[in-house]
Short mmCIF file of C-alpha atoms in Angstrom, two decimals:
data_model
loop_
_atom_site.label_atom_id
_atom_site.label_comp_id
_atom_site.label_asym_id
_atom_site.label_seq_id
_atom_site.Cartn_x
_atom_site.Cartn_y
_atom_site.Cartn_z
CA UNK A 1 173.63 33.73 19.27
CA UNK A 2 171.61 30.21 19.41
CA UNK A 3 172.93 26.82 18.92
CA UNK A 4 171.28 25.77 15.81
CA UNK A 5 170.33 21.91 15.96
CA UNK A 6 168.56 20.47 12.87
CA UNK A 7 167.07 17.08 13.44
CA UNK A 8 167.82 14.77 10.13
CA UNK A 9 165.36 12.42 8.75
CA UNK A 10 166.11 10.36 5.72
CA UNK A 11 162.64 8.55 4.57
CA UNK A 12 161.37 6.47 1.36
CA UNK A 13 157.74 5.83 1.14
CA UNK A 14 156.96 5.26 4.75
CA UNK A 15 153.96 8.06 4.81
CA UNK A 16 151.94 7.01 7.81
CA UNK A 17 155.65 6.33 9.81
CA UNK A 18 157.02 9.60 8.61
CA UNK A 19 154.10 11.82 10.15
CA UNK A 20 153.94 10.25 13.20
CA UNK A 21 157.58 10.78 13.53
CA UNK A 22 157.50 14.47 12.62
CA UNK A 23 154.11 15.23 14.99
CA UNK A 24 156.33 13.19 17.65
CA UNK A 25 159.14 16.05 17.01
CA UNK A 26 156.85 18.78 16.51
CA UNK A 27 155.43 18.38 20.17
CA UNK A 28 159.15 18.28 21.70
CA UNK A 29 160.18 20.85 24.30
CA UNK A 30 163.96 22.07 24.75
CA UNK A 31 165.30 23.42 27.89
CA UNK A 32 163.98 26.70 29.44
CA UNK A 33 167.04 27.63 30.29
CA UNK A 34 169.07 26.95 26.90
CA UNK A 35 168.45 28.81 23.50
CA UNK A 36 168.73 26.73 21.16
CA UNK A 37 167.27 27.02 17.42
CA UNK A 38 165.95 23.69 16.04
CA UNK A 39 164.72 23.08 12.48
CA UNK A 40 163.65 19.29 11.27
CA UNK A 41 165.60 18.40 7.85
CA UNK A 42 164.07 15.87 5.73
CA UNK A 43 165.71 13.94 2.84
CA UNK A 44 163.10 11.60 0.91
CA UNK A 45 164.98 9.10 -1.18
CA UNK A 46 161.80 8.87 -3.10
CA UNK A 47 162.48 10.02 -6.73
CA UNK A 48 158.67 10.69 -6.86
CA UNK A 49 158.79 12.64 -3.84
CA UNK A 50 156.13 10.72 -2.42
CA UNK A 51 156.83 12.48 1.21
CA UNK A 52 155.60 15.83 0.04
CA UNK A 53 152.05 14.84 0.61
CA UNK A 54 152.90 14.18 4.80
CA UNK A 55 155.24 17.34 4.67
CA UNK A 56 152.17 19.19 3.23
CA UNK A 57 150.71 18.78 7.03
CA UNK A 58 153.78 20.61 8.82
CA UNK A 59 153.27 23.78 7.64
CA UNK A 60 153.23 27.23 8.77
CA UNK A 61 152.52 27.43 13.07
CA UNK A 62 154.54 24.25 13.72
CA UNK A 63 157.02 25.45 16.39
CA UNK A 64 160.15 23.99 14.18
CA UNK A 65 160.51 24.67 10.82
CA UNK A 66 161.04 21.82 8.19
CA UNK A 67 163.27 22.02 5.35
CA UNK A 68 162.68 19.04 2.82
CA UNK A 69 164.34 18.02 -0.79
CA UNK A 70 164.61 14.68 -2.66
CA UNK A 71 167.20 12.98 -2.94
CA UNK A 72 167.30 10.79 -6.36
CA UNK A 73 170.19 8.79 -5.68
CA UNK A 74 168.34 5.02 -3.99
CA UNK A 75 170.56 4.02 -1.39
CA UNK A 76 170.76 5.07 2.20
CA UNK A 77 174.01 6.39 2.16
CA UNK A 78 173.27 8.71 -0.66
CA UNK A 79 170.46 10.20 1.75
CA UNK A 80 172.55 10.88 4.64
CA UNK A 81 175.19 12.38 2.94
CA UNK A 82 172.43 14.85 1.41
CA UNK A 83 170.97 15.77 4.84
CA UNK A 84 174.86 16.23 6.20
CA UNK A 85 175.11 18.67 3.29
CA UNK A 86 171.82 20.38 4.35
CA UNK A 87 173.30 20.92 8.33
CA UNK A 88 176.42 21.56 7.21
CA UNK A 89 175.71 25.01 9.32
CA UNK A 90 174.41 23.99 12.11
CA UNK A 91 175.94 23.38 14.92
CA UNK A 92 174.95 19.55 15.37
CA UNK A 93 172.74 17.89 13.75
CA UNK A 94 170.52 14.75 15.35
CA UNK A 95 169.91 11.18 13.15
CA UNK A 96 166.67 9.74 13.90
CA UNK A 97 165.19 7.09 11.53
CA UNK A 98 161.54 7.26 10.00
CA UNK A 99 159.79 4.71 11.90
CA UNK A 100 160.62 5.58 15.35
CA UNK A 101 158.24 8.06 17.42
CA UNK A 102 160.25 10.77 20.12
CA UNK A 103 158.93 10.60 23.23
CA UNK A 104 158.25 13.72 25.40
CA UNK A 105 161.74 15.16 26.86
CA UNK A 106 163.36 13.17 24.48
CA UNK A 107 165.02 16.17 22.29
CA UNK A 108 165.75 17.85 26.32
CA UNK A 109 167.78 14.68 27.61
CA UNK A 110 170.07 14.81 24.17
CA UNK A 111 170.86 18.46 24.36
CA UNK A 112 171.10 18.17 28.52
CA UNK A 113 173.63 15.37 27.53
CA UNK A 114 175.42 17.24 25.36
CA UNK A 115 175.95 20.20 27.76
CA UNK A 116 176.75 18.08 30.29
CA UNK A 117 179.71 16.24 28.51
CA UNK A 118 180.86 18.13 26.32
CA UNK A 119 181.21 14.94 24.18
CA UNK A 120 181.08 15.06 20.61
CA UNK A 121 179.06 12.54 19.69
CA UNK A 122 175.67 11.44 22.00
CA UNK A 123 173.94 8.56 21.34
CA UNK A 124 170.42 7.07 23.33
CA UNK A 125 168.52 4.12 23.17
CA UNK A 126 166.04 2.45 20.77
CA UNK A 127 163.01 0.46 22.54
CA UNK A 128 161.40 -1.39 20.42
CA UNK A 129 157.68 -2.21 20.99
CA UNK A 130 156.55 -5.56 19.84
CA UNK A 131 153.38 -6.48 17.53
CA UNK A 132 150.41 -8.47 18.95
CA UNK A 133 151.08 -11.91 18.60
CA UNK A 134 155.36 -11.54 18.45
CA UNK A 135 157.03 -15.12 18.49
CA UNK A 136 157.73 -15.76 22.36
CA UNK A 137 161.64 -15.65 21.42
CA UNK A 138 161.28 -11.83 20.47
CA UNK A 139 160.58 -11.19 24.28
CA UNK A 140 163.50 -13.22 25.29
CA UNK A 141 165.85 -11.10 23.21
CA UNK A 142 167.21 -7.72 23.34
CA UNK A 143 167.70 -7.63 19.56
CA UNK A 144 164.83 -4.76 19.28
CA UNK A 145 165.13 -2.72 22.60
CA UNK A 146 168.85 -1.82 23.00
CA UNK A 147 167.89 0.37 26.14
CA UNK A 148 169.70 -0.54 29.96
CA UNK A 149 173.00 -1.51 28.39
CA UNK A 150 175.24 1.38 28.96
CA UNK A 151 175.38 4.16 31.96
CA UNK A 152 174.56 7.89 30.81
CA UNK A 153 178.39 9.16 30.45
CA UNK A 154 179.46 5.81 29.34
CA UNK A 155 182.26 6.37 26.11
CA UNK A 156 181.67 4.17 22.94
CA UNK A 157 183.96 3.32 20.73
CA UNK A 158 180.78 3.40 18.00
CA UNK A 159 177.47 4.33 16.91
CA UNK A 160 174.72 4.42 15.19
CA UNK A 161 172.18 6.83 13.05
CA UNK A 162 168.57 6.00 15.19
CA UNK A 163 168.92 8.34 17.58
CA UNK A 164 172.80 9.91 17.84
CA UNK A 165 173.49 14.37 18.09
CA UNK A 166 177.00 14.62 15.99
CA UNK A 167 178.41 17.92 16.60
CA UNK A 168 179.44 20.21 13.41
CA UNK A 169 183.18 19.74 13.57
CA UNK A 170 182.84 15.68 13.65
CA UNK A 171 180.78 15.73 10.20
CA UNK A 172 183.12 18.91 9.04
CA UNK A 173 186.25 16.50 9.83
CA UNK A 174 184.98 12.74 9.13
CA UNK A 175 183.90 13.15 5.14
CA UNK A 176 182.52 11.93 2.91
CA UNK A 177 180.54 10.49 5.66
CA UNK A 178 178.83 7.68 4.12
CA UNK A 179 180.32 5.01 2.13
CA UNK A 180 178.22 4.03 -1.18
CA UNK A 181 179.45 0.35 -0.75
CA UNK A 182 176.56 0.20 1.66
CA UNK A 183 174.06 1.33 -0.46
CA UNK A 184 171.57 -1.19 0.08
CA UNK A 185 173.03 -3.27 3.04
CA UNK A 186 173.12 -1.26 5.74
CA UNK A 187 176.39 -0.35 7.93
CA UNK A 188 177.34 2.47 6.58
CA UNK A 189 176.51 4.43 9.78
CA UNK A 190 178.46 2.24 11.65
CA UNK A 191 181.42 2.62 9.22
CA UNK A 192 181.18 6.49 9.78
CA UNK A 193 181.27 6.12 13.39
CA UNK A 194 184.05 3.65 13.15
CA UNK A 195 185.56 6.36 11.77
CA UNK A 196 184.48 9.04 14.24
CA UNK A 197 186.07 7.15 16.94
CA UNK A 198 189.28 6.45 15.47
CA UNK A 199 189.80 10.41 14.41
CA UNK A 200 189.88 10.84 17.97
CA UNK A 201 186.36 12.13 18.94
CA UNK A 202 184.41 11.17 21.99
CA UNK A 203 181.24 9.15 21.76
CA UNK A 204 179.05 8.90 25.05
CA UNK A 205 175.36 7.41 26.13
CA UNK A 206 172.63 8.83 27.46
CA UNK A 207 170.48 6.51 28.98
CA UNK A 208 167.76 8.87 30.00
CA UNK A 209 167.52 10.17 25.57
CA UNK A 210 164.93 6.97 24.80
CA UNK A 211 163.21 6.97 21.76
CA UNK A 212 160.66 4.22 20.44
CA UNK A 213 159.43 2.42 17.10
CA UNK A 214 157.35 0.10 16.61
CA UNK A 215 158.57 -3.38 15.14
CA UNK A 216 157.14 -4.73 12.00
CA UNK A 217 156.06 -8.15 12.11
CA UNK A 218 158.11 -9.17 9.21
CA UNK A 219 161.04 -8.51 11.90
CA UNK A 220 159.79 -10.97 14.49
CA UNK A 221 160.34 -13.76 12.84
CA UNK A 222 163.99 -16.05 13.06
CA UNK A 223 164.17 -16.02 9.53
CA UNK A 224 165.18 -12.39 9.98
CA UNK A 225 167.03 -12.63 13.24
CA UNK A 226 169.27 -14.57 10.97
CA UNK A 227 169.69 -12.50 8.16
CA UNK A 228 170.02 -9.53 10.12
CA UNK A 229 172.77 -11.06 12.46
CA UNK A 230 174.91 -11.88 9.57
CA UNK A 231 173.90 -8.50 7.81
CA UNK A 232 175.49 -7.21 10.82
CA UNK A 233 178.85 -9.52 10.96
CA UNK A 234 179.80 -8.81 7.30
CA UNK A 235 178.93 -5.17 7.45
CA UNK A 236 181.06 -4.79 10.38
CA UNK A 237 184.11 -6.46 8.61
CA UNK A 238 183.53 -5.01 5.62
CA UNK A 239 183.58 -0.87 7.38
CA UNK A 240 186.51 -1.97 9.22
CA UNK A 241 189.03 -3.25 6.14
CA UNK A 242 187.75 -0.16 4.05
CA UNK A 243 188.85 2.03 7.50
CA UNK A 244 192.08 0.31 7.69
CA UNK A 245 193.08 -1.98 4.53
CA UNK A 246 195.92 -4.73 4.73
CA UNK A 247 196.89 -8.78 6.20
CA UNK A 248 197.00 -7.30 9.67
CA UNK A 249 193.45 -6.21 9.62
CA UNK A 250 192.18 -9.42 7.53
CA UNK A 251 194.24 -11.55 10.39
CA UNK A 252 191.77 -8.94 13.13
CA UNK A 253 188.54 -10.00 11.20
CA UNK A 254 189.38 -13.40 10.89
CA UNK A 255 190.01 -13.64 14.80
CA UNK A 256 187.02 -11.79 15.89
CA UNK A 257 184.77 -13.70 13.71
CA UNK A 258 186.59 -16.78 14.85
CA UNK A 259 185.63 -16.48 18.04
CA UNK A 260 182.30 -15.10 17.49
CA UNK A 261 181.50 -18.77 15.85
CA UNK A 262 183.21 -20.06 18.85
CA UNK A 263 181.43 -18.03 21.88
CA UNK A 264 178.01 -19.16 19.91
CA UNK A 265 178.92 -23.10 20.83
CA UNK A 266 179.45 -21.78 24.75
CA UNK A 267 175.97 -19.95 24.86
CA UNK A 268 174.48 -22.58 23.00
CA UNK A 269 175.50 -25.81 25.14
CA UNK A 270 175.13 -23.46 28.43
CA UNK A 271 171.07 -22.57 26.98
CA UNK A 272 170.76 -26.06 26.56
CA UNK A 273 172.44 -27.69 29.91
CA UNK A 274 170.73 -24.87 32.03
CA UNK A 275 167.28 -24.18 29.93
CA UNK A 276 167.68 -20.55 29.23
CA UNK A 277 166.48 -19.57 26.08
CA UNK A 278 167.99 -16.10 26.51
CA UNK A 279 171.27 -17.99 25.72
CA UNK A 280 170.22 -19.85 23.33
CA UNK A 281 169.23 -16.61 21.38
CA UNK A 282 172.70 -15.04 21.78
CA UNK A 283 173.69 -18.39 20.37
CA UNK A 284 171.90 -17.96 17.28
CA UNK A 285 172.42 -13.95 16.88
CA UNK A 286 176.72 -14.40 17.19
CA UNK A 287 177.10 -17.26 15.21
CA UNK A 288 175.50 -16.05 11.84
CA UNK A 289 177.11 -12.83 13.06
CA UNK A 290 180.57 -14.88 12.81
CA UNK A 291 179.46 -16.39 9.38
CA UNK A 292 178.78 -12.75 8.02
CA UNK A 293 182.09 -11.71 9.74
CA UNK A 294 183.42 -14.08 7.52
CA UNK A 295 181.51 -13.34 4.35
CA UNK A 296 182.32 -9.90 4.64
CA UNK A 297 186.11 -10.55 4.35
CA UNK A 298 185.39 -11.20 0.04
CA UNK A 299 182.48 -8.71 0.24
CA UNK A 300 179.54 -10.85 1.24
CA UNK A 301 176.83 -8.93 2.59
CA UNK A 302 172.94 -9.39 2.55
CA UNK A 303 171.28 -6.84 0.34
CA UNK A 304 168.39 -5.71 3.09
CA UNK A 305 167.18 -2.57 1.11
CA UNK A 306 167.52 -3.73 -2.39
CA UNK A 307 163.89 -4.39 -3.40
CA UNK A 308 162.32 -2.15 -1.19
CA UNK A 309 164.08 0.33 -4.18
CA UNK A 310 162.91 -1.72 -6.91
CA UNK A 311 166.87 -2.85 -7.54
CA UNK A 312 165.81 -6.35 -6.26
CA UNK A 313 166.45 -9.60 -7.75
CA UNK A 314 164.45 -12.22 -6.67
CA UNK A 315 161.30 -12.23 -4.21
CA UNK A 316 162.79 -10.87 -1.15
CA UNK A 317 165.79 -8.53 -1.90
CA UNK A 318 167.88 -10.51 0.33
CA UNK A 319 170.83 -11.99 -2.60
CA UNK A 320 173.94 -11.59 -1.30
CA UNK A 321 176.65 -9.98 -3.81
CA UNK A 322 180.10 -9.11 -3.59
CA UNK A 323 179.04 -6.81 -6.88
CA UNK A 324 177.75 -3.94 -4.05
CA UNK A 325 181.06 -3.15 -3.02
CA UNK A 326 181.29 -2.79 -7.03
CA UNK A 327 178.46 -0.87 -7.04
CA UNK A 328 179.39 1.99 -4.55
CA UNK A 329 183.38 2.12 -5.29
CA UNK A 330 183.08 3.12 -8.45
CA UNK A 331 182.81 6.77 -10.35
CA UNK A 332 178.50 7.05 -8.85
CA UNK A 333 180.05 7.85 -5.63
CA UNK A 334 178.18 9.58 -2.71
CA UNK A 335 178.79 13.41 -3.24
CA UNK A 336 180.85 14.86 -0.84
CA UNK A 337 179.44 17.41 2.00
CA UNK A 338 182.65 19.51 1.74
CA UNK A 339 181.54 20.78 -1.74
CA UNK A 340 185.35 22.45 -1.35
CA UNK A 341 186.89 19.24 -1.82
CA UNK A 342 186.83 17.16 -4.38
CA UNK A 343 184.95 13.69 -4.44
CA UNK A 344 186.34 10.60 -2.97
CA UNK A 345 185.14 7.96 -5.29
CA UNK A 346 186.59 5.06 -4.24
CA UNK A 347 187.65 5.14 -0.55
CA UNK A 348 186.05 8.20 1.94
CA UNK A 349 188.56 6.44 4.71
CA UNK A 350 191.31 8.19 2.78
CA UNK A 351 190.34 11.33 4.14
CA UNK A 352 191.09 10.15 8.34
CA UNK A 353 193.61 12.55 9.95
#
């Protein structure tokens, strides 16, 4: 029998993104020697279903086979846990985000890496291509290409949904998967491979499994750098007291974000004593990382997604609330992919072996 693989696209009115994608994944060749069975799986978290006019294009003839459904619920979270439910079958399934484009062998590297490890979890690079006219400082850092940083083979102790296979017994073990707390912030992939790792299963790279998107130009800016960089501390901090609650793990966060304040002083005064703007960068990204580190520890995070689901307050969506922990731990809880369990509405984490 084939391996069934179903790639998993959650999407919310990104039309023009969202069919380049899928032509992108359309055009993808697996290996001649394998026989695998892929189908493309795609959750719009548009309660208008606004991406049935792009799916409308990928009929009949396209060489695999695309299952769509809305998903109601705003909040990314909500959408990933709907397109686990839909590849509950398969034997893996692949996360891939809306705006990137999947170069030719990309699909064959992933699988080959796969094979080749026998990992459970493998997990590529994002290369981010820059706008005309990018602030210099975006080609100084590596905050939108995260390709050359690991070996292919290389174990991870996380990672993330843009372009990570998860074989069927990690999402049958880990869940619920995603954690509604994160419904508009962000993280909640990295809390379910936080997870992942600690249940015992292996992550690895591939280096060779590149895929590309294209950066907006409202990300090029440092206005964003910073938001995103604490985004990132306090969602961090926030995944990893819900994973493992209690004084010894606020005493952790404290110390990593500590010293994440701390390291940003050294790569600041070394940018400025030897003229490297590289540093200066890292100096910037790690200590608003440390400040969300901190925030996160009374549930400070930086509501990214709220607007762009019209549950913003205020002209850019970015408030930060302790009421979105509220928000996703109580009884509106992400449904669970096991329907054979019952819901978790409060803490998924109780589920880890």
């Amino acid at each position: 029998m084939s391996t069934s693989v179903a790639i998993a696209v959650i999407t919310f009115r990104r039309p023009a993104l969202l069919h380049a994608l899928l032509t992108s994944l359309q055009a993808q060749e697996i290996p001649a020697e394998s026989d695998y069975g892929i189908r493309i799986v795609v959750v719009d978290n548009d309660a208008d279903g606004s991406a049935a006019r792009v799916l409308e294009e990928f009929g009949e003839g396209t060489p695999y086979p695309i299952e769509s459904v809305v998903e109601p619920e705003p909040g990314i979270p909500f959408a990933r846990e709907r397109s686990v439910e839909l590849c509950w079958n398969d034997d893996a399934l692949i996360f891939v985000d809306d705006d990137e484009v999947a170069p030719p062998g990309w699909l064959a590297s992933l699988l080959r890496a796969w094979e080749a490890t026998g990992a459970d979890v493998v997990t590529g690079p994002v290369k981010g291509n820059l706008p005309d006219g990018a602030p210099p400082w975006n080609h100084y850092s590596d905050v939108h290409d995260s390709t050359g940083r690991h070996t292919t083979g290389e174990e991870l102790r996380k990672a993330y949904t843009n372009n990570t296979l998860v074989s069927r017994r990690v999402y049958h073990t880990v869940t619920p998967g995603f954690h509604p707390a994160f419904r508009y912030t962000g993280s909640s992939d990295l809390h379910f491979f936080l997870r992942v790792h600690r249940a015992g299963f292996r992550i690895v790279w591939c280096e060779e499994a590149v895929i590309s998107e294209d950066v907006p130009v409202g990300r090029t800016t440092l206005r964003w750098l910073v938001r995103r960089a604490f985004r990132s501390g306090s969602g961090d901090t926030i995944s990893r007291l819900l994973i493992r609650p209690g004084a010894i793990s606020y005493v952790l966060v404290l110390a990593y974000a500590s010293a994440r304040v701390i390291s940003a002083i050294g790569f600041a005064l070394a940018g400025l004593l030897l003229g490297r703007k590289t540093h200066l960068l890292k100096a910037v990204r790690r200590f608003f990382s440390g400040v969300g580190s901190l925030a996160g520890i009374v549930g400070i995070n930086h509501d990214e997604y709220r607007e762009r689901h019209g549950a913003g307050r205020g002209s850019d969506g970015g408030e930060s609330v302790p009421g979105d922990l509220a928000d996703g731990a109580g009884p509106e809880s992400a449904r669970v992919a096991d329907q054979g369990r019952a819901p978790v509405a409060d803490h998924p984490d109780a589920r880890l072996p």
